[in-house]
Amino acid sequence: MAGGFESLRLGSIAPNFQADTTKGPIDLHEYIGDNWVVFFSHPEDYTPVCTTELGEMARLEPEFAKRGVKLLGLSANTLGSHEGWIQDIKEVTGSQVNFPIVADKARTVAYLYDMIDQQDTTNVDEKGIAFTIRSVFIIDPKKTIRTILSYPASTGRNSAEILRIVDSLQTGDKNKITTPVNWVPGDDVIVHPGVKGEEATRLFPNLRAVKPYLRFTALPKDA
Ligand code: BEZ
C-alpha cells in the first residue's frame, strides 16, 4: 500500500495500491500498464442499484476495451461476497462480470481514494461503519487522474456518460480540441482556446468562428 498523503485532483497521479480482487492480487499501476482504467466503487454487494450498475458495466466492457480502457470495481465487501454476487448479476442482468472487483472490507483503498460515504446513514455495514459511495476515477496510461465523479448510494450512474467522457478525453488528447455541452462522438467539437491564428486554420480548415473564443469544427471520422 502506498503511504502518505497523495492528493486526489484532476492531473494528479492515481495513488498506487496492492489489493485482493476477484481476479487475484492486483497492483494498480501494473494493472493500468499502457491502458486507461475506469476505477469505480459501489456501496455494497447484493443490493439492487449496484446489481444493475455492475451488470451494465459488464455488458459495456467490450465498448471500453475498444477504447483501450480496463475496468476495476471496488466495495467494502469480502472476496467470497463478490464471487457469490457475480453469479446473481449474471442471473439478473445476463452479463458476466469479467473485470476484477477489489475486496476492500477494511476500506484501506476506499480511504486512499476518499470513497467513504459521510451523508447516508443507511449506507453502512452491520456494525454501522460507512460503506463506499459510487465513485468513478478515469485514469490515463500515464497514471494521471483525468476525471472524478461522485454519486450518492441512491443514484445509479449513467454508464453512457462515463463512455462519453472517455471519448471526449481521448479525442481531445489527439486533436487539440474540447467538446461542448451534450457532445457525443460525431458532433462538432470546439478548437482548443490555446490554438490560435494561423495554427488554428491550418489544423482546422473548416473552422467556424461564432465568437473569437468559440470556434467549432468538424473532425474526420475516427479522428
Ligand atoms: C443499492 O445498490 O440499491 C443501494 C446500496 C446502498 C444504499 C442504497 C442503495
mmCIF file with all atom_site columns, C-alpha atoms and ligand atoms in Angstrom:
data_model
loop_
_atom_site.group_PDB
_atom_site.id
_atom_site.type_symbol
_atom_site.label_atom_id
_atom_site.label_alt_id
_atom_site.label_comp_id
_atom_site.label_asym_id
_atom_site.label_entity_id
_atom_site.label_seq_id
_atom_site.pdbx_PDB_ins_code
_atom_site.Cartn_x
_atom_site.Cartn_y
_atom_site.Cartn_z
_atom_site.occupancy
_atom_site.B_iso_or_equiv
_atom_site.pdbx_formal_charge
_atom_site.auth_seq_id
_atom_site.auth_comp_id
_atom_site.auth_asym_id
_atom_site.auth_atom_id
_atom_site.pdbx_PDB_model_num
ATOM   1   C CA . MET A 1 1   ? 0.000   0.000   0.000   1.00 0.00 ? 1   MET A CA 1
ATOM   2   C CA . ALA A 1 2   ? 1.323   3.459   -0.829  1.00 0.00 ? 2   ALA A CA 1
ATOM   3   C CA . GLY A 1 3   ? 1.983   5.546   2.280   1.00 0.00 ? 3   GLY A CA 1
ATOM   4   C CA . GLY A 1 4   ? 1.486   9.236   2.994   1.00 0.00 ? 4   GLY A CA 1
ATOM   5   C CA . PHE A 1 5   ? -0.986  11.702  1.562   1.00 0.00 ? 5   PHE A CA 1
ATOM   6   C CA . GLU A 1 6   ? -1.409  11.937  -2.176  1.00 0.00 ? 6   GLU A CA 1
ATOM   7   C CA . SER A 1 7   ? -3.933  14.449  -3.425  1.00 0.00 ? 7   SER A CA 1
ATOM   8   C CA . LEU A 1 8   ? -6.876  13.296  -5.495  1.00 0.00 ? 8   LEU A CA 1
ATOM   9   C CA . ARG A 1 9   ? -7.129  16.037  -8.051  1.00 0.00 ? 9   ARG A CA 1
ATOM   10  C CA . LEU A 1 10  ? -7.513  16.079  -11.802 1.00 0.00 ? 10  LEU A CA 1
ATOM   11  C CA . GLY A 1 11  ? -3.952  15.882  -13.063 1.00 0.00 ? 11  GLY A CA 1
ATOM   12  C CA . SER A 1 12  ? -2.504  14.132  -10.013 1.00 0.00 ? 12  SER A CA 1
ATOM   13  C CA . ILE A 1 13  ? -1.053  10.630  -10.203 1.00 0.00 ? 13  ILE A CA 1
ATOM   14  C CA . ALA A 1 14  ? -3.532  7.950   -9.131  1.00 0.00 ? 14  ALA A CA 1
ATOM   15  C CA . PRO A 1 15  ? -2.234  6.645   -5.789  1.00 0.00 ? 15  PRO A CA 1
ATOM   16  C CA . ASN A 1 16  ? -0.899  3.141   -6.234  1.00 0.00 ? 16  ASN A CA 1
ATOM   17  C CA . PHE A 1 17  ? -2.100  0.238   -4.101  1.00 0.00 ? 17  PHE A CA 1
ATOM   18  C CA . GLN A 1 18  ? -1.968  -3.525  -3.890  1.00 0.00 ? 18  GLN A CA 1
ATOM   19  C CA . ALA A 1 19  ? -5.167  -5.383  -3.060  1.00 0.00 ? 19  ALA A CA 1
ATOM   20  C CA . ASP A 1 20  ? -7.028  -8.660  -3.446  1.00 0.00 ? 20  ASP A CA 1
ATOM   21  C CA . THR A 1 21  ? -9.575  -8.847  -6.238  1.00 0.00 ? 21  THR A CA 1
ATOM   22  C CA . THR A 1 22  ? -11.876 -11.404 -7.818  1.00 0.00 ? 22  THR A CA 1
ATOM   23  C CA . LYS A 1 23  ? -9.149  -11.935 -10.447 1.00 0.00 ? 23  LYS A CA 1
ATOM   24  C CA . GLY A 1 24  ? -6.303  -12.309 -7.931  1.00 0.00 ? 24  GLY A CA 1
ATOM   25  C CA . PRO A 1 25  ? -3.936  -9.813  -6.300  1.00 0.00 ? 25  PRO A CA 1
ATOM   26  C CA . ILE A 1 26  ? -3.564  -6.504  -8.109  1.00 0.00 ? 26  ILE A CA 1
ATOM   27  C CA . ASP A 1 27  ? -1.069  -3.632  -8.184  1.00 0.00 ? 27  ASP A CA 1
ATOM   28  C CA . LEU A 1 28  ? -2.989  -0.678  -9.617  1.00 0.00 ? 28  LEU A CA 1
ATOM   29  C CA . HIS A 1 29  ? -0.118  0.824   -11.602 1.00 0.00 ? 29  HIS A CA 1
ATOM   30  C CA . GLU A 1 30  ? 0.783   -2.571  -13.079 1.00 0.00 ? 30  GLU A CA 1
ATOM   31  C CA . TYR A 1 31  ? -2.881  -3.137  -13.928 1.00 0.00 ? 31  TYR A CA 1
ATOM   32  C CA . ILE A 1 32  ? -3.025  0.208   -15.733 1.00 0.00 ? 32  ILE A CA 1
ATOM   33  C CA . GLY A 1 33  ? 0.091   -0.601  -17.778 1.00 0.00 ? 33  GLY A CA 1
ATOM   34  C CA . ASP A 1 34  ? -0.370  1.210   -21.116 1.00 0.00 ? 34  ASP A CA 1
ATOM   35  C CA . ASN A 1 35  ? -4.154  1.337   -20.802 1.00 0.00 ? 35  ASN A CA 1
ATOM   36  C CA . TRP A 1 36  ? -6.795  3.687   -19.496 1.00 0.00 ? 36  TRP A CA 1
ATOM   37  C CA . VAL A 1 37  ? -8.651  2.478   -16.398 1.00 0.00 ? 37  VAL A CA 1
ATOM   38  C CA . VAL A 1 38  ? -12.129 3.275   -15.093 1.00 0.00 ? 38  VAL A CA 1
ATOM   39  C CA . PHE A 1 39  ? -11.864 2.559   -11.355 1.00 0.00 ? 39  PHE A CA 1
ATOM   40  C CA . PHE A 1 40  ? -15.239 2.696   -9.648  1.00 0.00 ? 40  PHE A CA 1
ATOM   41  C CA . SER A 1 41  ? -16.722 1.828   -6.277  1.00 0.00 ? 41  SER A CA 1
ATOM   42  C CA . HIS A 1 42  ? -20.206 0.649   -5.357  1.00 0.00 ? 42  HIS A CA 1
ATOM   43  C CA . PRO A 1 43  ? -21.752 0.699   -1.858  1.00 0.00 ? 43  PRO A CA 1
ATOM   44  C CA . GLU A 1 44  ? -22.429 -2.992  -1.252  1.00 0.00 ? 44  GLU A CA 1
ATOM   45  C CA . ASP A 1 45  ? -22.796 -6.381  -2.903  1.00 0.00 ? 45  ASP A CA 1
ATOM   46  C CA . TYR A 1 46  ? -26.301 -7.882  -3.143  1.00 0.00 ? 46  TYR A CA 1
ATOM   47  C CA . THR A 1 47  ? -28.020 -4.502  -3.302  1.00 0.00 ? 47  THR A CA 1
ATOM   48  C CA . PRO A 1 48  ? -30.422 -3.513  -6.065  1.00 0.00 ? 48  PRO A CA 1
ATOM   49  C CA . VAL A 1 49  ? -28.920 -0.411  -7.708  1.00 0.00 ? 49  VAL A CA 1
ATOM   50  C CA . CYS A 1 50  ? -25.403 -1.875  -7.547  1.00 0.00 ? 50  CYS A CA 1
ATOM   51  C CA . THR A 1 51  ? -26.610 -5.063  -9.254  1.00 0.00 ? 51  THR A CA 1
ATOM   52  C CA . THR A 1 52  ? -27.986 -3.070  -12.204 1.00 0.00 ? 52  THR A CA 1
ATOM   53  C CA . GLU A 1 53  ? -24.806 -0.972  -12.421 1.00 0.00 ? 53  GLU A CA 1
ATOM   54  C CA . LEU A 1 54  ? -22.330 -3.849  -12.342 1.00 0.00 ? 54  LEU A CA 1
ATOM   55  C CA . GLY A 1 55  ? -24.399 -5.747  -14.920 1.00 0.00 ? 55  GLY A CA 1
ATOM   56  C CA . GLU A 1 56  ? -24.346 -2.729  -17.207 1.00 0.00 ? 56  GLU A CA 1
ATOM   57  C CA . MET A 1 57  ? -20.597 -2.160  -16.820 1.00 0.00 ? 57  MET A CA 1
ATOM   58  C CA . ALA A 1 58  ? -20.059 -5.859  -17.625 1.00 0.00 ? 58  ALA A CA 1
ATOM   59  C CA . ARG A 1 59  ? -22.268 -5.535  -20.727 1.00 0.00 ? 59  ARG A CA 1
ATOM   60  C CA . LEU A 1 60  ? -20.325 -2.456  -21.848 1.00 0.00 ? 60  LEU A CA 1
ATOM   61  C CA . GLU A 1 61  ? -16.872 -3.898  -21.155 1.00 0.00 ? 61  GLU A CA 1
ATOM   62  C CA . PRO A 1 62  ? -16.245 -4.558  -24.892 1.00 0.00 ? 62  PRO A CA 1
ATOM   63  C CA . GLU A 1 63  ? -17.037 -0.884  -25.626 1.00 0.00 ? 63  GLU A CA 1
ATOM   64  C CA . PHE A 1 64  ? -14.498 0.198   -23.013 1.00 0.00 ? 64  PHE A CA 1
ATOM   65  C CA . ALA A 1 65  ? -11.962 -2.325  -24.362 1.00 0.00 ? 65  ALA A CA 1
ATOM   66  C CA . LYS A 1 66  ? -12.344 -0.859  -27.881 1.00 0.00 ? 66  LYS A CA 1
ATOM   67  C CA . ARG A 1 67  ? -11.115 2.411   -26.403 1.00 0.00 ? 67  ARG A CA 1
ATOM   68  C CA . GLY A 1 68  ? -8.194  0.787   -24.585 1.00 0.00 ? 68  GLY A CA 1
ATOM   69  C CA . VAL A 1 69  ? -9.973  1.055   -21.223 1.00 0.00 ? 69  VAL A CA 1
ATOM   70  C CA . LYS A 1 70  ? -9.839  -1.599  -18.492 1.00 0.00 ? 70  LYS A CA 1
ATOM   71  C CA . LEU A 1 71  ? -12.455 -1.670  -15.716 1.00 0.00 ? 71  LEU A CA 1
ATOM   72  C CA . LEU A 1 72  ? -11.823 -2.105  -11.989 1.00 0.00 ? 72  LEU A CA 1
ATOM   73  C CA . GLY A 1 73  ? -14.574 -2.243  -9.359  1.00 0.00 ? 73  GLY A CA 1
ATOM   74  C CA . LEU A 1 74  ? -14.383 -1.964  -5.566  1.00 0.00 ? 74  LEU A CA 1
ATOM   75  C CA . SER A 1 75  ? -16.550 -2.265  -2.496  1.00 0.00 ? 75  SER A CA 1
ATOM   76  C CA . ALA A 1 76  ? -16.022 -2.849  1.224   1.00 0.00 ? 76  ALA A CA 1
ATOM   77  C CA . ASN A 1 77  ? -17.057 -6.491  0.957   1.00 0.00 ? 77  ASN A CA 1
ATOM   78  C CA . THR A 1 78  ? -15.144 -9.774  1.019   1.00 0.00 ? 78  THR A CA 1
ATOM   79  C CA . LEU A 1 79  ? -13.948 -11.800 -1.950  1.00 0.00 ? 79  LEU A CA 1
ATOM   80  C CA . GLY A 1 80  ? -16.452 -14.535 -1.109  1.00 0.00 ? 80  GLY A CA 1
ATOM   81  C CA . SER A 1 81  ? -19.268 -12.000 -1.179  1.00 0.00 ? 81  SER A CA 1
ATOM   82  C CA . HIS A 1 82  ? -18.128 -10.597 -4.549  1.00 0.00 ? 82  HIS A CA 1
ATOM   83  C CA . GLU A 1 83  ? -17.875 -14.086 -6.026  1.00 0.00 ? 83  GLU A CA 1
ATOM   84  C CA . GLY A 1 84  ? -21.385 -15.089 -4.968  1.00 0.00 ? 84  GLY A CA 1
ATOM   85  C CA . TRP A 1 85  ? -22.873 -11.779 -6.084  1.00 0.00 ? 85  TRP A CA 1
ATOM   86  C CA . ILE A 1 86  ? -21.263 -12.063 -9.541  1.00 0.00 ? 86  ILE A CA 1
ATOM   87  C CA . GLN A 1 87  ? -23.435 -15.172 -10.072 1.00 0.00 ? 87  GLN A CA 1
ATOM   88  C CA . ASP A 1 88  ? -26.517 -13.144 -9.140  1.00 0.00 ? 88  ASP A CA 1
ATOM   89  C CA . ILE A 1 89  ? -25.520 -10.338 -11.533 1.00 0.00 ? 89  ILE A CA 1
ATOM   90  C CA . LYS A 1 90  ? -25.283 -12.883 -14.359 1.00 0.00 ? 90  LYS A CA 1
ATOM   91  C CA . GLU A 1 91  ? -28.672 -14.365 -13.425 1.00 0.00 ? 91  GLU A CA 1
ATOM   92  C CA . VAL A 1 92  ? -30.408 -10.981 -13.144 1.00 0.00 ? 92  VAL A CA 1
ATOM   93  C CA . THR A 1 93  ? -28.800 -8.999  -15.985 1.00 0.00 ? 93  THR A CA 1
ATOM   94  C CA . GLY A 1 94  ? -27.440 -11.726 -18.260 1.00 0.00 ? 94  GLY A CA 1
ATOM   95  C CA . SER A 1 95  ? -23.951 -10.175 -18.114 1.00 0.00 ? 95  SER A CA 1
ATOM   96  C CA . GLN A 1 96  ? -20.837 -11.893 -16.812 1.00 0.00 ? 96  GLN A CA 1
ATOM   97  C CA . VAL A 1 97  ? -18.537 -9.637  -14.770 1.00 0.00 ? 97  VAL A CA 1
ATOM   98  C CA . ASN A 1 98  ? -15.093 -10.406 -16.199 1.00 0.00 ? 98  ASN A CA 1
ATOM   99  C CA . PHE A 1 99  ? -13.234 -7.426  -14.763 1.00 0.00 ? 99  PHE A CA 1
ATOM   100 C CA . PRO A 1 100 ? -11.686 -7.527  -11.265 1.00 0.00 ? 100 PRO A CA 1
ATOM   101 C CA . ILE A 1 101 ? -13.528 -6.212  -8.219  1.00 0.00 ? 101 ILE A CA 1
ATOM   102 C CA . VAL A 1 102 ? -11.365 -5.190  -5.246  1.00 0.00 ? 102 VAL A CA 1
ATOM   103 C CA . ALA A 1 103 ? -12.361 -6.777  -1.931  1.00 0.00 ? 103 ALA A CA 1
ATOM   104 C CA . ASP A 1 104 ? -11.787 -3.842  0.422   1.00 0.00 ? 104 ASP A CA 1
ATOM   105 C CA . LYS A 1 105 ? -13.554 -4.968  3.590   1.00 0.00 ? 105 LYS A CA 1
ATOM   106 C CA . ALA A 1 106 ? -11.081 -2.935  5.693   1.00 0.00 ? 106 ALA A CA 1
ATOM   107 C CA . ARG A 1 107 ? -11.717 0.141   3.491   1.00 0.00 ? 107 ARG A CA 1
ATOM   108 C CA . THR A 1 108 ? -7.994  0.748   3.040   1.00 0.00 ? 108 THR A CA 1
ATOM   109 C CA . VAL A 1 109 ? -8.279  1.614   -0.656  1.00 0.00 ? 109 VAL A CA 1
ATOM   110 C CA . ALA A 1 110 ? -11.629 3.333   -0.084  1.00 0.00 ? 110 ALA A CA 1
ATOM   111 C CA . TYR A 1 111 ? -9.952  5.778   2.317   1.00 0.00 ? 111 TYR A CA 1
ATOM   112 C CA . LEU A 1 112 ? -6.986  6.241   -0.043  1.00 0.00 ? 112 LEU A CA 1
ATOM   113 C CA . TYR A 1 113 ? -9.443  7.257   -2.791  1.00 0.00 ? 113 TYR A CA 1
ATOM   114 C CA . ASP A 1 114 ? -11.819 9.173   -0.476  1.00 0.00 ? 114 ASP A CA 1
ATOM   115 C CA . MET A 1 115 ? -14.750 6.939   -1.423  1.00 0.00 ? 115 MET A CA 1
ATOM   116 C CA . ILE A 1 116 ? -16.354 6.666   2.030   1.00 0.00 ? 116 ILE A CA 1
ATOM   117 C CA . ASP A 1 117 ? -19.963 7.814   2.477   1.00 0.00 ? 117 ASP A CA 1
ATOM   118 C CA . GLN A 1 118 ? -20.463 10.607  5.014   1.00 0.00 ? 118 GLN A CA 1
ATOM   119 C CA . GLN A 1 119 ? -24.071 11.559  4.319   1.00 0.00 ? 119 GLN A CA 1
ATOM   120 C CA . ASP A 1 120 ? -26.191 8.430   4.001   1.00 0.00 ? 120 ASP A CA 1
ATOM   121 C CA . THR A 1 121 ? -26.737 6.823   7.403   1.00 0.00 ? 121 THR A CA 1
ATOM   122 C CA . THR A 1 122 ? -28.386 3.828   5.707   1.00 0.00 ? 122 THR A CA 1
ATOM   123 C CA . ASN A 1 123 ? -25.255 3.115   3.661   1.00 0.00 ? 123 ASN A CA 1
ATOM   124 C CA . VAL A 1 124 ? -23.438 1.315   6.476   1.00 0.00 ? 124 VAL A CA 1
ATOM   125 C CA . ASP A 1 125 ? -22.449 -2.263  7.281   1.00 0.00 ? 125 ASP A CA 1
ATOM   126 C CA . GLU A 1 126 ? -23.815 -4.454  10.083  1.00 0.00 ? 126 GLU A CA 1
ATOM   127 C CA . LYS A 1 127 ? -21.539 -2.644  12.563  1.00 0.00 ? 127 LYS A CA 1
ATOM   128 C CA . GLY A 1 128 ? -22.693 0.797   11.434  1.00 0.00 ? 128 GLY A CA 1
ATOM   129 C CA . ILE A 1 129 ? -19.417 1.539   9.616   1.00 0.00 ? 129 ILE A CA 1
ATOM   130 C CA . ALA A 1 130 ? -19.912 3.599   6.449   1.00 0.00 ? 130 ALA A CA 1
ATOM   131 C CA . PHE A 1 131 ? -19.729 1.886   3.081   1.00 0.00 ? 131 PHE A CA 1
ATOM   132 C CA . THR A 1 132 ? -18.442 3.488   -0.114  1.00 0.00 ? 132 THR A CA 1
ATOM   133 C CA . ILE A 1 133 ? -20.289 5.902   -2.360  1.00 0.00 ? 133 ILE A CA 1
ATOM   134 C CA . ARG A 1 134 ? -20.449 5.497   -6.156  1.00 0.00 ? 134 ARG A CA 1
ATOM   135 C CA . SER A 1 135 ? -17.077 6.997   -7.082  1.00 0.00 ? 135 SER A CA 1
ATOM   136 C CA . VAL A 1 136 ? -15.591 6.960   -10.575 1.00 0.00 ? 136 VAL A CA 1
ATOM   137 C CA . PHE A 1 137 ? -11.957 7.699   -11.415 1.00 0.00 ? 137 PHE A CA 1
ATOM   138 C CA . ILE A 1 138 ? -10.918 7.802   -15.058 1.00 0.00 ? 138 ILE A CA 1
ATOM   139 C CA . ILE A 1 139 ? -7.160  7.257   -15.166 1.00 0.00 ? 139 ILE A CA 1
ATOM   140 C CA . ASP A 1 140 ? -4.992  7.569   -18.285 1.00 0.00 ? 140 ASP A CA 1
ATOM   141 C CA . PRO A 1 141 ? -1.961  5.484   -19.326 1.00 0.00 ? 141 PRO A CA 1
ATOM   142 C CA . LYS A 1 142 ? 0.376   7.976   -17.607 1.00 0.00 ? 142 LYS A CA 1
ATOM   143 C CA . LYS A 1 143 ? -1.469  7.060   -14.367 1.00 0.00 ? 143 LYS A CA 1
ATOM   144 C CA . THR A 1 144 ? -2.932  10.576  -14.251 1.00 0.00 ? 144 THR A CA 1
ATOM   145 C CA . ILE A 1 145 ? -6.430  11.078  -12.827 1.00 0.00 ? 145 ILE A CA 1
ATOM   146 C CA . ARG A 1 146 ? -8.405  12.692  -15.649 1.00 0.00 ? 146 ARG A CA 1
ATOM   147 C CA . THR A 1 147 ? -11.949 12.618  -14.228 1.00 0.00 ? 147 THR A CA 1
ATOM   148 C CA . ILE A 1 148 ? -13.521 12.206  -10.776 1.00 0.00 ? 148 ILE A CA 1
ATOM   149 C CA . LEU A 1 149 ? -17.257 11.603  -10.342 1.00 0.00 ? 149 LEU A CA 1
ATOM   150 C CA . SER A 1 150 ? -19.137 11.057  -7.058  1.00 0.00 ? 150 SER A CA 1
ATOM   151 C CA . TYR A 1 151 ? -22.699 9.756   -6.924  1.00 0.00 ? 151 TYR A CA 1
ATOM   152 C CA . PRO A 1 152 ? -24.780 9.012   -3.823  1.00 0.00 ? 152 PRO A CA 1
ATOM   153 C CA . ALA A 1 153 ? -25.780 5.450   -2.959  1.00 0.00 ? 153 ALA A CA 1
ATOM   154 C CA . SER A 1 154 ? -29.361 6.209   -4.025  1.00 0.00 ? 154 SER A CA 1
ATOM   155 C CA . THR A 1 155 ? -28.500 7.082   -7.627  1.00 0.00 ? 155 THR A CA 1
ATOM   156 C CA . GLY A 1 156 ? -27.250 4.651   -10.242 1.00 0.00 ? 156 GLY A CA 1
ATOM   157 C CA . ARG A 1 157 ? -24.660 6.057   -12.603 1.00 0.00 ? 157 ARG A CA 1
ATOM   158 C CA . ASN A 1 158 ? -25.131 6.827   -16.284 1.00 0.00 ? 158 ASN A CA 1
ATOM   159 C CA . SER A 1 159 ? -22.716 4.399   -17.941 1.00 0.00 ? 159 SER A CA 1
ATOM   160 C CA . ALA A 1 160 ? -23.119 6.111   -21.322 1.00 0.00 ? 160 ALA A CA 1
ATOM   161 C CA . GLU A 1 161 ? -21.806 9.308   -19.694 1.00 0.00 ? 161 GLU A CA 1
ATOM   162 C CA . ILE A 1 162 ? -18.679 7.506   -18.484 1.00 0.00 ? 162 ILE A CA 1
ATOM   163 C CA . LEU A 1 163 ? -18.026 6.276   -22.037 1.00 0.00 ? 163 LEU A CA 1
ATOM   164 C CA . ARG A 1 164 ? -18.743 9.764   -23.376 1.00 0.00 ? 164 ARG A CA 1
ATOM   165 C CA . ILE A 1 165 ? -16.157 11.303  -21.034 1.00 0.00 ? 165 ILE A CA 1
ATOM   166 C CA . VAL A 1 166 ? -13.568 8.735   -22.185 1.00 0.00 ? 166 VAL A CA 1
ATOM   167 C CA . ASP A 1 167 ? -14.382 9.627   -25.819 1.00 0.00 ? 167 ASP A CA 1
ATOM   168 C CA . SER A 1 168 ? -14.067 13.339  -25.089 1.00 0.00 ? 168 SER A CA 1
ATOM   169 C CA . LEU A 1 169 ? -10.738 12.970  -23.262 1.00 0.00 ? 169 LEU A CA 1
ATOM   170 C CA . GLN A 1 170 ? -9.219  10.704  -25.902 1.00 0.00 ? 170 GLN A CA 1
ATOM   171 C CA . THR A 1 171 ? -10.431 12.887  -28.797 1.00 0.00 ? 171 THR A CA 1
ATOM   172 C CA . GLY A 1 172 ? -9.120  15.997  -27.037 1.00 0.00 ? 172 GLY A CA 1
ATOM   173 C CA . ASP A 1 173 ? -5.720  14.411  -26.409 1.00 0.00 ? 173 ASP A CA 1
ATOM   174 C CA . LYS A 1 174 ? -5.342  13.573  -30.101 1.00 0.00 ? 174 LYS A CA 1
ATOM   175 C CA . ASN A 1 175 ? -6.747  16.706  -31.728 1.00 0.00 ? 175 ASN A CA 1
ATOM   176 C CA . LYS A 1 176 ? -6.232  19.892  -29.655 1.00 0.00 ? 176 LYS A CA 1
ATOM   177 C CA . ILE A 1 177 ? -9.979  20.261  -29.233 1.00 0.00 ? 177 ILE A CA 1
ATOM   178 C CA . THR A 1 178 ? -12.507 20.461  -26.427 1.00 0.00 ? 178 THR A CA 1
ATOM   179 C CA . THR A 1 179 ? -16.113 19.213  -26.529 1.00 0.00 ? 179 THR A CA 1
ATOM   180 C CA . PRO A 1 180 ? -19.259 21.300  -25.996 1.00 0.00 ? 180 PRO A CA 1
ATOM   181 C CA . VAL A 1 181 ? -22.319 20.670  -23.881 1.00 0.00 ? 181 VAL A CA 1
ATOM   182 C CA . ASN A 1 182 ? -24.006 17.311  -24.536 1.00 0.00 ? 182 ASN A CA 1
ATOM   183 C CA . TRP A 1 183 ? -21.388 16.421  -27.160 1.00 0.00 ? 183 TRP A CA 1
ATOM   184 C CA . VAL A 1 184 ? -21.337 12.878  -28.447 1.00 0.00 ? 184 VAL A CA 1
ATOM   185 C CA . PRO A 1 185 ? -18.860 11.401  -30.939 1.00 0.00 ? 185 PRO A CA 1
ATOM   186 C CA . GLY A 1 186 ? -19.628 12.634  -34.458 1.00 0.00 ? 186 GLY A CA 1
ATOM   187 C CA . ASP A 1 187 ? -20.834 16.065  -33.278 1.00 0.00 ? 187 ASP A CA 1
ATOM   188 C CA . ASP A 1 188 ? -18.816 19.195  -33.994 1.00 0.00 ? 188 ASP A CA 1
ATOM   189 C CA . VAL A 1 189 ? -16.063 19.951  -31.479 1.00 0.00 ? 189 VAL A CA 1
ATOM   190 C CA . ILE A 1 190 ? -14.513 23.204  -30.247 1.00 0.00 ? 190 ILE A CA 1
ATOM   191 C CA . VAL A 1 191 ? -11.000 24.298  -31.203 1.00 0.00 ? 191 VAL A CA 1
ATOM   192 C CA . HIS A 1 192 ? -8.927  24.423  -28.016 1.00 0.00 ? 192 HIS A CA 1
ATOM   193 C CA . PRO A 1 193 ? -8.532  28.034  -26.790 1.00 0.00 ? 193 PRO A CA 1
ATOM   194 C CA . GLY A 1 194 ? -4.747  27.523  -26.804 1.00 0.00 ? 194 GLY A CA 1
ATOM   195 C CA . VAL A 1 195 ? -4.723  27.030  -30.589 1.00 0.00 ? 195 VAL A CA 1
ATOM   196 C CA . LYS A 1 196 ? -4.532  30.476  -32.169 1.00 0.00 ? 196 LYS A CA 1
ATOM   197 C CA . GLY A 1 197 ? -4.425  32.240  -35.550 1.00 0.00 ? 197 GLY A CA 1
ATOM   198 C CA . GLU A 1 198 ? -2.612  30.514  -38.419 1.00 0.00 ? 198 GLU A CA 1
ATOM   199 C CA . GLU A 1 199 ? -2.213  27.241  -36.480 1.00 0.00 ? 199 GLU A CA 1
ATOM   200 C CA . ALA A 1 200 ? -5.994  27.078  -35.996 1.00 0.00 ? 200 ALA A CA 1
ATOM   201 C CA . THR A 1 201 ? -6.804  27.473  -39.705 1.00 0.00 ? 201 THR A CA 1
ATOM   202 C CA . ARG A 1 202 ? -4.013  25.071  -40.684 1.00 0.00 ? 202 ARG A CA 1
ATOM   203 C CA . LEU A 1 203 ? -5.201  22.364  -38.290 1.00 0.00 ? 203 LEU A CA 1
ATOM   204 C CA . PHE A 1 204 ? -8.911  23.002  -38.818 1.00 0.00 ? 204 PHE A CA 1
ATOM   205 C CA . PRO A 1 205 ? -9.542  24.337  -42.375 1.00 0.00 ? 205 PRO A CA 1
ATOM   206 C CA . ASN A 1 206 ? -13.335 24.052  -41.850 1.00 0.00 ? 206 ASN A CA 1
ATOM   207 C CA . LEU A 1 207 ? -13.246 26.110  -38.626 1.00 0.00 ? 207 LEU A CA 1
ATOM   208 C CA . ARG A 1 208 ? -16.444 28.116  -37.933 1.00 0.00 ? 208 ARG A CA 1
ATOM   209 C CA . ALA A 1 209 ? -15.881 31.054  -35.562 1.00 0.00 ? 209 ALA A CA 1
ATOM   210 C CA . VAL A 1 210 ? -19.087 32.076  -33.742 1.00 0.00 ? 210 VAL A CA 1
ATOM   211 C CA . LYS A 1 211 ? -17.006 34.355  -31.487 1.00 0.00 ? 211 LYS A CA 1
ATOM   212 C CA . PRO A 1 212 ? -13.214 34.721  -31.414 1.00 0.00 ? 212 PRO A CA 1
ATOM   213 C CA . TYR A 1 213 ? -13.270 32.447  -28.344 1.00 0.00 ? 213 TYR A CA 1
ATOM   214 C CA . LEU A 1 214 ? -15.879 29.977  -29.668 1.00 0.00 ? 214 LEU A CA 1
ATOM   215 C CA . ARG A 1 215 ? -14.707 28.173  -32.776 1.00 0.00 ? 215 ARG A CA 1
ATOM   216 C CA . PHE A 1 216 ? -16.440 24.987  -33.889 1.00 0.00 ? 216 PHE A CA 1
ATOM   217 C CA . THR A 1 217 ? -15.049 22.432  -36.296 1.00 0.00 ? 217 THR A CA 1
ATOM   218 C CA . ALA A 1 218 ? -15.986 19.028  -37.633 1.00 0.00 ? 218 ALA A CA 1
ATOM   219 C CA . LEU A 1 219 ? -13.486 16.228  -37.164 1.00 0.00 ? 219 LEU A CA 1
ATOM   220 C CA . PRO A 1 220 ? -12.910 13.437  -39.641 1.00 0.00 ? 220 PRO A CA 1
ATOM   221 C CA . LYS A 1 221 ? -14.411 10.088  -38.539 1.00 0.00 ? 221 LYS A CA 1
ATOM   222 C CA . ASP A 1 222 ? -12.068 8.214   -36.177 1.00 0.00 ? 222 ASP A CA 1
ATOM   223 C CA . ALA A 1 223 ? -10.034 11.390  -35.522 1.00 0.00 ? 223 ALA A CA 1
HETATM 224 C C1 . BEZ B 2 .   ? -28.377 -0.101  -3.877  1.00 0.00 ? 1   BEZ B C1 1
HETATM 225 O O1 . BEZ B 2 .   ? -27.467 -0.522  -4.568  1.00 0.00 ? 1   BEZ B O1 1
HETATM 226 O O2 . BEZ B 2 .   ? -29.551 -0.246  -4.172  1.00 0.00 ? 1   BEZ B O2 1
HETATM 227 C C2 . BEZ B 2 .   ? -28.060 0.651   -2.600  1.00 0.00 ? 1   BEZ B C2 1
HETATM 228 C C3 . BEZ B 2 .   ? -26.925 0.338   -1.867  1.00 0.00 ? 1   BEZ B C3 1
HETATM 229 C C4 . BEZ B 2 .   ? -26.688 1.014   -0.679  1.00 0.00 ? 1   BEZ B C4 1
HETATM 230 C C5 . BEZ B 2 .   ? -27.548 2.005   -0.263  1.00 0.00 ? 1   BEZ B C5 1
HETATM 231 C C6 . BEZ B 2 .   ? -28.670 2.333   -1.016  1.00 0.00 ? 1   BEZ B C6 1
HETATM 232 C C7 . BEZ B 2 .   ? -28.921 1.652   -2.196  1.00 0.00 ? 1   BEZ B C7 1
#
